[in-house]
Each structure stands twice: as C-alpha cells, then as structure tokens.
Coordinates of C-alpha atoms in Angstrom, one line a residue:
M22 CA 45.9 101.8 96.6
P23 CA 48.4 104.2 98.2
I24 CA 51.2 102.5 100.2
P25 CA 50.4 104.2 103.6
I26 CA 46.8 102.8 103.4
V27 CA 48.1 99.4 102.6
N28 CA 50.6 99.5 105.5
S29 CA 47.8 100.7 107.8
I30 CA 45.6 97.7 106.8
A31 CA 48.5 95.4 107.3
S32 CA 49.3 96.9 110.7
W33 CA 45.7 96.4 111.8
F34 CA 45.7 92.8 110.7
L35 CA 49.1 92.4 112.4
K36 CA 47.9 93.6 115.8
K37 CA 44.8 91.4 115.6
R38 CA 46.9 88.3 114.6
F39 CA 49.6 88.9 117.2
H40 CA 47.0 88.4 120.0
Q41 CA 46.5 84.8 118.6
I42 CA 50.2 84.2 118.2
E43 CA 50.8 85.4 121.7
L44 CA 48.2 82.7 122.9
F45 CA 50.2 79.8 121.5
L46 CA 53.5 81.4 122.6
K47 CA 52.2 81.6 126.1
Y48 CA 50.2 78.3 126.2
P49 CA 51.8 76.1 123.4
D50 CA 51.0 72.7 124.9
E51 CA 47.4 73.6 125.7
V52 CA 46.8 75.1 122.2
Q53 CA 48.2 71.9 120.7
R54 CA 46.0 69.5 122.8
E55 CA 42.9 71.6 122.1
L56 CA 43.7 71.5 118.4
L57 CA 44.0 67.7 118.5
S58 CA 40.7 67.5 120.3
N59 CA 39.0 69.6 117.6
L60 CA 40.5 67.5 114.8
L61 CA 39.2 64.3 116.4
V62 CA 35.7 65.8 116.8
K63 CA 35.7 67.1 113.3
A64 CA 36.7 63.7 111.8
K65 CA 34.8 61.3 114.1
D66 CA 32.3 60.2 111.5
T67 CA 34.9 59.6 108.7
E68 CA 35.9 56.1 107.8
L69 CA 39.2 56.4 109.7
G70 CA 37.4 58.1 112.6
K71 CA 35.1 55.1 113.0
R72 CA 37.9 52.6 112.5
Y73 CA 39.9 54.1 115.4
G74 CA 37.0 55.3 117.6
F75 CA 37.8 59.0 117.4
E76 CA 34.5 59.8 119.2
D77 CA 35.6 58.5 122.5
I78 CA 39.3 59.6 122.4
K79 CA 39.5 62.2 125.2
D80 CA 43.3 62.6 125.6
Y81 CA 46.6 62.4 123.8
E82 CA 47.6 59.1 125.5
T83 CA 44.6 57.3 124.1
F84 CA 45.1 58.9 120.7
A85 CA 48.7 57.7 120.6
A86 CA 47.8 54.2 121.8
R87 CA 44.9 53.8 119.3
V88 CA 46.0 55.5 116.1
P89 CA 49.1 54.0 114.4
I90 CA 52.1 55.9 112.9
S91 CA 51.6 56.1 109.2
S92 CA 53.6 56.8 106.0
Y93 CA 52.4 57.4 102.4
E94 CA 52.2 53.7 101.7
D95 CA 49.6 53.3 104.4
Y96 CA 47.6 56.1 102.9
K97 CA 48.0 55.3 99.2
D98 CA 44.8 53.3 98.7
L99 CA 42.7 55.7 100.7
I100 CA 44.0 58.6 98.8
E101 CA 43.4 56.9 95.5
R102 CA 39.8 56.4 96.5
S103 CA 39.5 60.0 97.4
R104 CA 41.0 61.1 94.1
Q105 CA 38.3 59.1 92.4
G106 CA 35.7 61.2 94.1
E107 CA 34.9 59.3 97.3
S108 CA 34.3 61.5 100.4
N109 CA 34.5 61.2 104.1
I110 CA 37.3 58.7 104.1
F111 CA 39.9 60.5 106.3
W112 CA 38.5 64.0 106.4
P113 CA 34.8 65.1 106.4
S114 CA 35.1 68.0 103.9
P115 CA 35.3 67.1 100.2
I116 CA 38.9 66.9 99.1
K117 CA 39.2 68.5 95.6
W118 CA 42.9 69.2 95.5
F119 CA 45.9 66.8 95.7
A120 CA 49.5 68.2 95.8
K121 CA 51.7 66.0 93.6
S122 CA 54.8 65.6 95.7
S123 CA 58.0 67.0 94.2
G124 CA 60.1 66.5 97.2
T125 CA 61.7 63.3 95.8
T126 CA 63.4 62.5 92.6
S127 CA 62.1 58.9 92.5
S128 CA 59.8 58.1 89.6
K129 CA 57.0 57.4 92.1
S130 CA 54.6 60.3 92.7
K131 CA 52.8 61.0 95.9
F132 CA 49.4 62.8 96.0
I133 CA 48.9 64.7 99.2
P134 CA 45.3 65.7 100.0
V135 CA 44.7 69.4 100.3
S136 CA 41.4 70.3 102.0
G137 CA 39.7 73.6 101.9
E138 CA 40.6 74.0 105.6
S139 CA 44.3 73.3 105.0
L140 CA 44.4 75.7 102.1
E141 CA 42.8 78.6 104.0
N142 CA 43.8 78.0 107.6
C143 CA 47.3 76.7 107.0
H144 CA 48.9 77.7 103.7
Y145 CA 47.2 81.0 103.1
A146 CA 47.2 81.9 106.8
A147 CA 51.0 81.3 106.9
S148 CA 51.5 83.6 103.9
K149 CA 49.7 86.4 105.7
D150 CA 51.6 85.7 109.0
L151 CA 54.9 85.8 107.1
L152 CA 54.1 89.2 105.7
C153 CA 52.9 90.4 109.1
M154 CA 56.1 89.3 110.9
Y155 CA 58.3 90.9 108.2
L156 CA 56.4 94.2 108.3
N157 CA 56.5 94.2 112.1
N158 CA 60.3 93.8 112.1
N159 CA 60.7 96.3 109.2
P160 CA 58.2 99.1 109.7
D161 CA 59.8 101.3 107.0
S162 CA 59.3 98.5 104.4
Q163 CA 58.2 99.5 100.9
L164 CA 57.1 96.0 100.1
F165 CA 53.8 97.1 98.6
V166 CA 55.3 99.7 96.3
G167 CA 56.0 96.9 93.8
K168 CA 55.4 93.2 93.2
S169 CA 56.6 89.9 94.5
L170 CA 58.4 87.7 92.0
R171 CA 57.2 84.2 92.8
L172 CA 58.7 81.1 91.3
G173 CA 56.4 78.1 91.6
G174 CA 56.3 74.6 90.1
S175 CA 56.2 73.8 86.4
K176 CA 53.3 71.5 86.5
E177 CA 49.9 72.1 85.0
L178 CA 46.8 71.2 87.0
Y179 CA 45.3 68.0 85.8
K180 CA 41.6 67.5 86.5
S181 CA 39.4 64.4 86.6
N182 CA 36.5 62.9 88.6
G183 CA 35.9 66.4 90.1
T184 CA 39.4 66.4 91.7
A185 CA 42.6 68.1 90.6
F186 CA 46.3 67.6 91.2
G187 CA 49.5 69.5 90.5
D188 CA 52.5 71.0 92.4
L189 CA 51.4 72.6 95.7
S190 CA 52.6 76.0 94.3
A191 CA 50.4 75.5 91.3
I192 CA 47.4 74.8 93.5
L193 CA 48.1 77.8 95.7
I194 CA 48.5 80.1 92.6
D195 CA 45.3 78.7 91.1
N196 CA 43.3 79.4 94.2
M197 CA 44.8 82.6 95.5
P198 CA 42.6 85.6 96.1
F199 CA 42.3 88.2 93.3
W200 CA 44.3 90.8 95.2
A201 CA 47.3 88.5 95.5
E202 CA 47.4 88.3 91.7
F203 CA 47.8 92.1 91.4
S204 CA 50.7 92.0 93.8
S205 CA 52.6 89.2 92.2
T206 CA 54.6 88.6 89.0
P207 CA 54.7 86.7 86.7
S208 CA 51.1 86.2 85.7
S209 CA 49.3 83.0 86.7
E210 CA 49.4 82.0 83.0
V211 CA 53.2 82.1 82.9
S212 CA 53.6 80.7 86.5
L213 CA 51.7 77.6 85.6
M214 CA 53.6 76.8 82.3
A215 CA 54.5 73.1 82.2
D216 CA 57.9 73.3 80.4
W217 CA 60.5 74.8 82.7
E218 CA 62.9 76.1 80.1
T219 CA 60.2 77.9 78.1
K220 CA 58.7 79.2 81.3
M221 CA 62.0 80.5 82.6
Q222 CA 62.5 82.8 79.6
A223 CA 58.8 83.9 79.8
I224 CA 59.3 84.8 83.5
V225 CA 62.5 86.8 82.6
N226 CA 60.7 88.7 79.8
E227 CA 57.7 89.6 82.0
T228 CA 59.4 90.4 85.3
I229 CA 62.2 92.7 84.1
Q230 CA 59.5 95.2 83.2
E231 CA 58.1 95.2 86.7
N232 CA 59.0 96.9 89.9
V233 CA 59.9 93.8 91.9
T234 CA 60.3 94.4 95.7
S235 CA 60.5 90.8 96.9
L236 CA 61.4 87.3 95.7
A237 CA 59.8 84.0 96.8
G238 CA 60.8 80.5 95.8
V239 CA 63.3 77.6 96.2
P240 CA 66.9 78.9 96.4
S241 CA 68.4 76.5 93.8
W242 CA 65.9 77.2 91.0
M243 CA 65.5 80.9 92.0
L244 CA 69.3 81.3 91.5
V245 CA 69.0 79.8 88.0
L246 CA 66.3 82.3 87.1
L247 CA 68.1 85.3 88.6
N248 CA 71.3 84.5 86.7
E249 CA 69.2 84.2 83.6
V250 CA 67.8 87.7 84.4
L251 CA 71.3 89.1 84.7
T252 CA 72.4 87.4 81.4
S253 CA 69.4 88.7 79.5
T254 CA 69.8 92.3 80.8
G255 CA 73.6 92.5 80.8
E256 CA 73.5 93.9 84.3
N257 CA 75.9 92.9 87.1
N258 CA 73.5 92.8 90.0
L259 CA 69.8 92.7 90.6
F260 CA 69.5 96.1 92.1
D261 CA 70.4 97.6 88.7
I262 CA 67.2 96.0 87.4
W263 CA 65.0 96.2 90.5
P264 CA 66.2 99.1 92.7
N265 CA 63.5 98.6 95.3
L266 CA 64.1 94.9 95.9
E267 CA 64.4 94.4 99.7
V268 CA 63.7 90.8 100.7
Y269 CA 63.9 87.2 99.6
F270 CA 61.4 84.7 101.1
H271 CA 62.9 81.2 100.6
G272 CA 62.3 77.6 101.6
G273 CA 62.3 74.1 100.2
V274 CA 66.0 73.4 100.5
S275 CA 68.8 74.6 102.8
F276 CA 70.0 78.1 102.0
E277 CA 73.5 77.5 103.3
P278 CA 75.2 76.3 100.0
Y279 CA 73.8 79.4 98.1
V280 CA 74.4 82.3 100.5
D281 CA 77.6 83.5 98.9
Q282 CA 76.2 83.3 95.4
Y283 CA 73.2 85.4 96.4
K284 CA 75.3 88.0 98.1
Q285 CA 77.2 88.5 94.9
I286 CA 74.1 89.3 92.9
L287 CA 72.4 91.1 95.8
P288 CA 75.3 93.1 97.2
R289 CA 73.4 95.3 99.6
D290 CA 74.0 94.9 103.3
D291 CA 70.5 95.8 104.2
F292 CA 68.9 93.2 101.9
K293 CA 66.8 90.7 104.0
Y294 CA 66.5 87.0 103.8
Y295 CA 63.5 85.3 105.4
E296 CA 63.2 81.5 105.6
I297 CA 60.0 79.5 105.6
Y298 CA 59.4 75.8 106.2
N299 CA 56.5 74.4 104.2
A300 CA 55.7 71.2 102.3
S301 CA 52.8 69.6 100.4
E302 CA 51.6 68.4 103.7
G303 CA 51.4 71.8 105.4
F304 CA 53.1 75.0 106.4
F305 CA 55.1 74.5 109.6
A306 CA 57.4 77.3 110.6
I307 CA 58.4 80.9 109.8
Q308 CA 61.5 83.0 110.5
D309 CA 60.1 85.6 112.8
K310 CA 63.1 87.8 113.3
N311 CA 65.5 89.6 111.0
D312 CA 68.9 87.9 110.5
S313 CA 67.9 84.7 112.3
K314 CA 68.4 81.1 111.3
D315 CA 65.7 79.9 113.7
L316 CA 62.1 79.3 112.6
L317 CA 59.1 79.7 114.9
L318 CA 57.0 76.6 114.9
M319 CA 53.4 77.7 114.2
L320 CA 51.0 75.9 116.5
D321 CA 47.6 77.0 115.3
Y322 CA 47.5 76.1 111.6
G323 CA 45.4 72.9 112.1
I324 CA 48.5 70.7 112.5
F325 CA 49.2 68.6 115.7
Y326 CA 52.9 67.7 116.1
E327 CA 54.6 64.7 117.4
F328 CA 58.3 63.7 117.1
I329 CA 60.5 60.6 116.8
P330 CA 64.0 60.9 118.3
M331 CA 66.4 60.1 115.5
D332 CA 68.6 58.1 117.8
C333 CA 65.9 55.4 117.9
Y334 CA 64.2 56.1 114.6
G335 CA 63.3 52.8 112.7
T336 CA 64.6 50.6 115.5
P337 CA 62.6 48.3 117.8
E338 CA 63.1 50.9 120.5
Q339 CA 61.5 53.7 118.4
R340 CA 59.3 56.0 120.5
V341 CA 57.0 58.9 119.6
I342 CA 56.7 62.0 121.8
P343 CA 54.4 65.0 121.9
L344 CA 55.7 68.6 121.5
D345 CA 56.0 69.2 125.3
Q346 CA 58.7 66.4 125.6
V347 CA 61.2 67.6 123.0
E348 CA 64.6 68.7 124.0
V349 CA 66.9 71.5 122.7
G350 CA 69.7 70.2 120.4
K351 CA 68.3 66.8 119.6
N352 CA 67.4 65.6 116.1
Y353 CA 63.8 64.5 115.5
A354 CA 61.7 63.1 112.7
I355 CA 58.4 65.0 112.4
V356 CA 55.0 63.3 112.7
I357 CA 51.9 65.3 111.9
T358 CA 48.1 65.1 112.2
T359 CA 46.4 67.7 110.0
N360 CA 43.2 69.4 108.9
G361 CA 43.9 67.8 105.5
G362 CA 43.2 64.3 106.9
L363 CA 46.7 63.0 107.6
W364 CA 46.8 61.1 110.9
R365 CA 50.1 60.5 112.7
Y366 CA 51.9 60.8 109.3
K367 CA 55.6 60.8 108.9
I368 CA 56.6 63.5 106.4
G369 CA 60.2 62.4 106.1
D370 CA 61.8 65.6 107.5
T371 CA 64.1 66.0 110.5
V372 CA 64.4 69.1 112.7
R373 CA 66.5 70.2 115.6
F374 CA 65.0 72.4 118.3
T375 CA 67.0 75.6 119.2
S376 CA 64.6 76.6 121.9
V377 CA 61.4 75.3 123.6
R378 CA 60.0 78.6 125.0
P379 CA 59.0 79.5 122.4
Y380 CA 59.4 76.4 120.1
R381 CA 62.0 77.3 117.5
I382 CA 63.5 74.8 115.0
R383 CA 66.0 74.4 112.3
V384 CA 65.4 71.9 109.5
S385 CA 68.3 69.4 109.7
G386 CA 67.5 67.0 106.9
R387 CA 65.5 64.1 105.7
T388 CA 64.9 60.7 107.4
K389 CA 66.0 59.0 104.1
H390 CA 68.6 61.4 103.0
H391 CA 71.5 60.6 105.3
I392 CA 74.5 58.2 105.2
N393 CA 74.6 55.7 108.1
V394 CA 76.1 52.6 106.5
F395 CA 79.0 52.6 108.9
G396 CA 77.4 54.1 112.0
E397 CA 78.6 57.6 111.0
E398 CA 75.0 59.1 111.0
L399 CA 76.0 61.9 108.5
I400 CA 73.0 64.2 108.0
I401 CA 72.5 67.1 105.6
E402 CA 73.1 69.7 108.2
N403 CA 76.6 68.3 108.8
A404 CA 77.4 68.1 105.1
E405 CA 76.3 71.7 104.4
S406 CA 78.1 73.1 107.4
A407 CA 81.4 71.4 106.3
L408 CA 80.9 72.4 102.6
K409 CA 80.4 76.0 103.6
K410 CA 83.6 76.0 105.6
V411 CA 85.7 74.4 102.9
A412 CA 84.2 76.6 100.2
A413 CA 85.2 79.7 102.2
K414 CA 88.7 78.3 102.9
T415 CA 89.4 77.4 99.2
N416 CA 87.6 80.4 97.7
C417 CA 85.2 78.2 95.6
E418 CA 81.5 78.3 94.8
I419 CA 79.4 75.1 94.9
V420 CA 76.3 74.7 92.7
D421 CA 75.1 71.2 93.7
Y422 CA 76.3 68.0 95.3
T423 CA 75.4 64.5 96.2
A424 CA 77.2 61.8 98.3
A425 CA 76.9 58.1 98.8
P426 CA 78.8 55.3 100.5
I427 CA 81.6 53.2 99.0
F428 CA 80.8 49.8 100.5
M429 CA 83.4 47.6 102.2
E430 CA 84.7 44.9 99.9
G431 CA 87.0 42.2 101.1
R432 CA 89.5 43.7 103.4
E433 CA 89.0 47.2 102.0
K434 CA 87.4 49.7 104.3
G435 CA 84.4 51.8 103.4
A436 CA 84.4 55.5 102.4
H437 CA 82.1 58.3 101.2
E438 CA 82.1 59.3 97.5
W439 CA 81.0 62.8 96.5
L440 CA 80.1 64.5 93.2
I441 CA 80.2 68.2 93.5
E442 CA 79.5 70.8 90.7
F443 CA 81.1 74.2 91.1
K444 CA 80.4 77.6 89.7
K445 CA 84.0 78.4 90.7
P446 CA 86.1 75.3 91.4
P447 CA 88.9 75.1 93.9
T448 CA 92.4 75.1 92.4
D449 CA 93.6 72.1 94.4
Q450 CA 91.3 69.0 94.4
K451 CA 93.4 67.2 97.0
Q452 CA 93.3 70.1 99.4
F453 CA 89.6 70.4 99.0
T454 CA 89.1 66.7 99.8
N455 CA 91.3 66.8 102.9
L456 CA 89.5 69.9 104.2
L457 CA 86.1 68.5 103.6
D458 CA 87.1 65.4 105.6
Q459 CA 88.5 67.6 108.3
Y460 CA 85.4 69.8 108.6
L461 CA 83.1 66.8 108.6
Q462 CA 85.0 65.3 111.5
E463 CA 84.6 68.7 113.3
V464 CA 80.8 68.7 113.0
N465 CA 80.1 65.0 113.5
S466 CA 81.7 63.0 116.3
D467 CA 80.4 59.7 114.9
Y468 CA 82.1 60.4 111.5
E469 CA 85.2 61.4 113.4
A470 CA 85.3 58.2 115.3
K471 CA 85.0 56.1 112.1
R472 CA 87.7 58.1 110.4
Y473 CA 90.1 57.9 113.4
N474 CA 93.2 56.2 112.0
N475 CA 91.0 55.0 109.1
T476 CA 89.3 52.6 111.6
T477 CA 86.2 52.1 109.5
L478 CA 86.3 54.8 106.9
N479 CA 89.0 55.8 104.4
L480 CA 89.4 59.4 103.2
P481 CA 86.4 60.4 101.0
T482 CA 86.6 60.3 97.2
V483 CA 85.6 63.6 95.6
H484 CA 84.7 64.1 91.9
F485 CA 84.3 67.5 90.3
G486 CA 81.2 67.6 88.3
R487 CA 81.0 69.1 84.8
E488 CA 78.8 72.2 84.2
K489 CA 75.0 71.5 84.5
V490 CA 75.5 67.7 85.3
F491 CA 72.8 67.9 88.0
Y492 CA 70.5 70.0 85.8
D493 CA 70.8 67.5 82.9
W494 CA 70.1 64.6 85.4
L495 CA 66.9 66.3 86.6
K496 CA 65.9 67.2 83.1
A497 CA 66.3 63.5 82.0
K498 CA 63.9 62.6 84.8
D499 CA 61.4 65.4 83.9
K500 CA 62.2 67.1 87.3
L501 CA 63.2 70.6 86.3
G502 CA 61.9 73.6 88.3
G503 CA 59.5 74.0 91.2
Q504 CA 60.4 72.2 94.4
H505 CA 62.4 69.3 92.8
K506 CA 65.6 68.6 94.7
V507 CA 68.8 66.8 94.1
P508 CA 69.1 64.1 96.8
R509 CA 72.1 65.3 98.9
L510 CA 72.9 62.1 100.8
A511 CA 71.9 58.5 100.3
N512 CA 72.6 55.1 101.9
T513 CA 72.6 53.6 98.4
R514 CA 74.6 54.4 95.3
D515 CA 71.7 54.6 92.9
Y516 CA 71.6 58.4 92.4
L517 CA 75.4 58.7 92.4
E518 CA 76.0 56.0 89.8
E519 CA 73.5 57.7 87.4
L520 CA 75.2 61.0 87.9
L521 CA 78.7 59.7 87.5
Q522 CA 77.7 58.1 84.2
L523 CA 76.4 61.5 83.0
N524 CA 79.6 63.1 84.3
A525 CA 81.8 60.8 82.3

C-alpha cells in the first residue's frame, strides 16, 4: 500500500480517536467514575461480583469500603481455577490467556488473566494510540516505509484445559491482526522462539535484510540485540544498516542508565525516543510529546485507578485515594481495577505525578525494589538519577547494577553495597564511590540525613562487576530476554550475595 494512503488512513483514525482522548482530558474524573460503574455492572453476576455485592454499588465510596485491596496472593487460587477452565469467577467473559509475569526474578511465577476485552480495548488500543500520537507529533514521518523491529519475550505459549499462558509479548504477537505481521520483523516464528541465545542470532539474520524504520522493546535486552547486529555486520552505527530508522518505542525498565549507549549507536540528533508504560496487568501510559519524559495516563482503557501514598504504604495508617485526590510530586503505589478481572489490585509499581491537568506521570520504581532499612527510603528513581550524574562526571558507561543494605552489626553502622557492571569502567573506583554517595545525598534528603557525619550510614561499598555477570546470573535462572529485569534495589541481601559469588 503506498505510504500517502497509509498516512491518510492513520490521520483519519487519529482525528477520530483524538475526540475520545479530548473527552478524558477534559473530564478525567467523570470518565474514570463511569468506567468503574461499567466494570461493576459487567461483573455483577461473577463469583466476586456476588461476594461483594457489585449490583448495588452505586458510587466509589461504597466500592472502596466493600472491596478489599488485593495482591497476587489473594488472587492465586481464583486464577488457578480459571486456568483450569472455570468461567465467571472474577470476569464474565471466558479467560483464555494468562500472561506469565516476567517482572520478577524470583522463581515464583504469576499468571495474570488477559481477557478478550483487555487484549482489544487496552493493549491493542494503546498500540494504535501510540502510533497516532507519534504521527500527530511527526507529520513527515516515514514510519510505514519499512518495518518495526519488535523484541518480545522468549517464552513459547503453553496450552492446556483450553487456556494458554506465556509472556505478554508472546500473547500479543500470537493474537495480533494480520496487517501487523506484515509491518513487523522478525517473523512470529522467530519472535516466539524459546531459547534467547538462538533467537537473538535468528533475529539478527532476519532483520538486517529488512528496511527497519522503528524499534520496540525493553531497553536492556534491545541494547544486547543491537550490539549483536553491529558486531555481525561490522558497522559502527545502526543508520549504516537501517538508514530510515527514526524512532525507538521503549518501556519495561528505566531508560536513564542506557541513554548514552543508545546515542552512541544512534548518533542522529533527530532520532526520536518514545516511552510507554505497560505491564502484564494492562497498558497504562504513553509519552504523548516529542522529547518529553512525562507519560500521559490513559483513562479509557478499561482500567480504574487508585493510589496509595508511599509515605504510608504498608503501615497501619495506609490509605487509598482515587485519581482526583493525587498531588503533583508525591510518590504513589498504583492500585488497579480492570476489564481483565483484577479488582483493587496492587501491581507493585510506584509513580510520581508531574501534572494533574492532564494527569501525567513518571514511573519512579517498585514497591518492593527500594532500600529503607535505615529510614533512607532510597528508590530506583534516586539511584538512576545519581548514577547518571556520576557516569557523566567520570566518563564511564554502566551496563547493569544492583544494591542492598549492609546491616548494622554490633557497634558498626549500616551502609549500602553496590555491584555495578560497566561497558567502560571509571579509572578511579574511590572517586566513583564518593561521587555516587554525594549525588545520592543531593537527590534524597532522607539518605543525606542518615549519611550526615556517618550518623546511621557509612560510605557505600561499590564493587565493579566482571563482564556479563548479570547476564550469567539471569541465564542461570532461565530469565534471559523479554521483560526479565535485574532487581535494582532490595531490602535483603539475597540477590546481591548470589551475584557477588558469581563475580568472585
């Protein structure tokens, strides 16, 4: 199909969709309350609907009082029954798909229900909106001249009892419309390969023959693939291979640690980066402007949002608030109610609002991935801000990192211990450690207070990791590729101890 025709079709869809987006931009709270009402009506005859009396819930206050906050453990038995083929437990439509969570490196797997409604009205709708926003901001785009290089999970789809499970990316690829297959590379057959290392070379072999105009995938694993492409072709940058490459759509982990490495292999000033925020549980937010770090919270994907302020999270004073009560600059844990049958469900992510008209956010971390052993409340956003500054100051490049507490013992004060793998290490390890400590104090006043005169915390200990130490650790856990992530921060030493043993 000629590109002008494709762009005309996209433009028509864009204008039609923008009327709907304008509705939730203008009336966000009303759109969210109506959405909640529709979810309750839809699920009133389910097992959970009858348990909590959805039929006579007429407002948010009754919903919040009647339906408890939940986590995966609360859903586990219900989900297992659904996986065995039972219907109408937490959502009226039959659940045929379950996204095997790859957001954690623990051995325990989570199976998140993916309904037909969440597939179409959330995940696929968001993909269309992402393209619409990008094309609206870049009317001269030649995106459809070529193909999108997508990097999904490395899990096959396993089917039994009429249901199937696999990585969310595998489910999306397996169900995507035929036209999307023609505009993507590699083929579905290669995309769904189970073995990451075999799959990576197959992707390289297939994609270097294509006219790739966009990239889509998790930054850490995409960087591994792109460096392999350069090694295989002998080229210095990706534009020598794909001259029409214009944008990278990324999500899954923070992009901050990888920015400089991407700029080295994509050295064009006009190359675009667009961030998305999605998970197995749903698609939540999209970067809607060029060169922005803020993500527009999408309010009409069948997801009702609530938030727990992190300053009271997990305490007896914990409170849950609806969207219309959030404040700019505060850190919140997300609670969602969805058209996939999750009710007041904690997804484990934290966000910070940068504006409330419209509602824009930045992902700040995970509820479990932080260090707060000594009251320092160090979150991933702090860590990555400090690491970016120290990397620039010491002219180094960071591949991966993790950190954990050194617990107080006897009269010895506590500290933080870091393992950092570099592509280009700093020349002075002591200087790097001192600067990291300095920048952490600059971005986190609680950490600064604990470090003041070594009151509670000593200077951090920083180990330089050997090449591929994190890769080897993930490989040993069968966690290569896809959305698998290295846990950045932890309140325990479990991850760090395993990695330090591998690093010895």
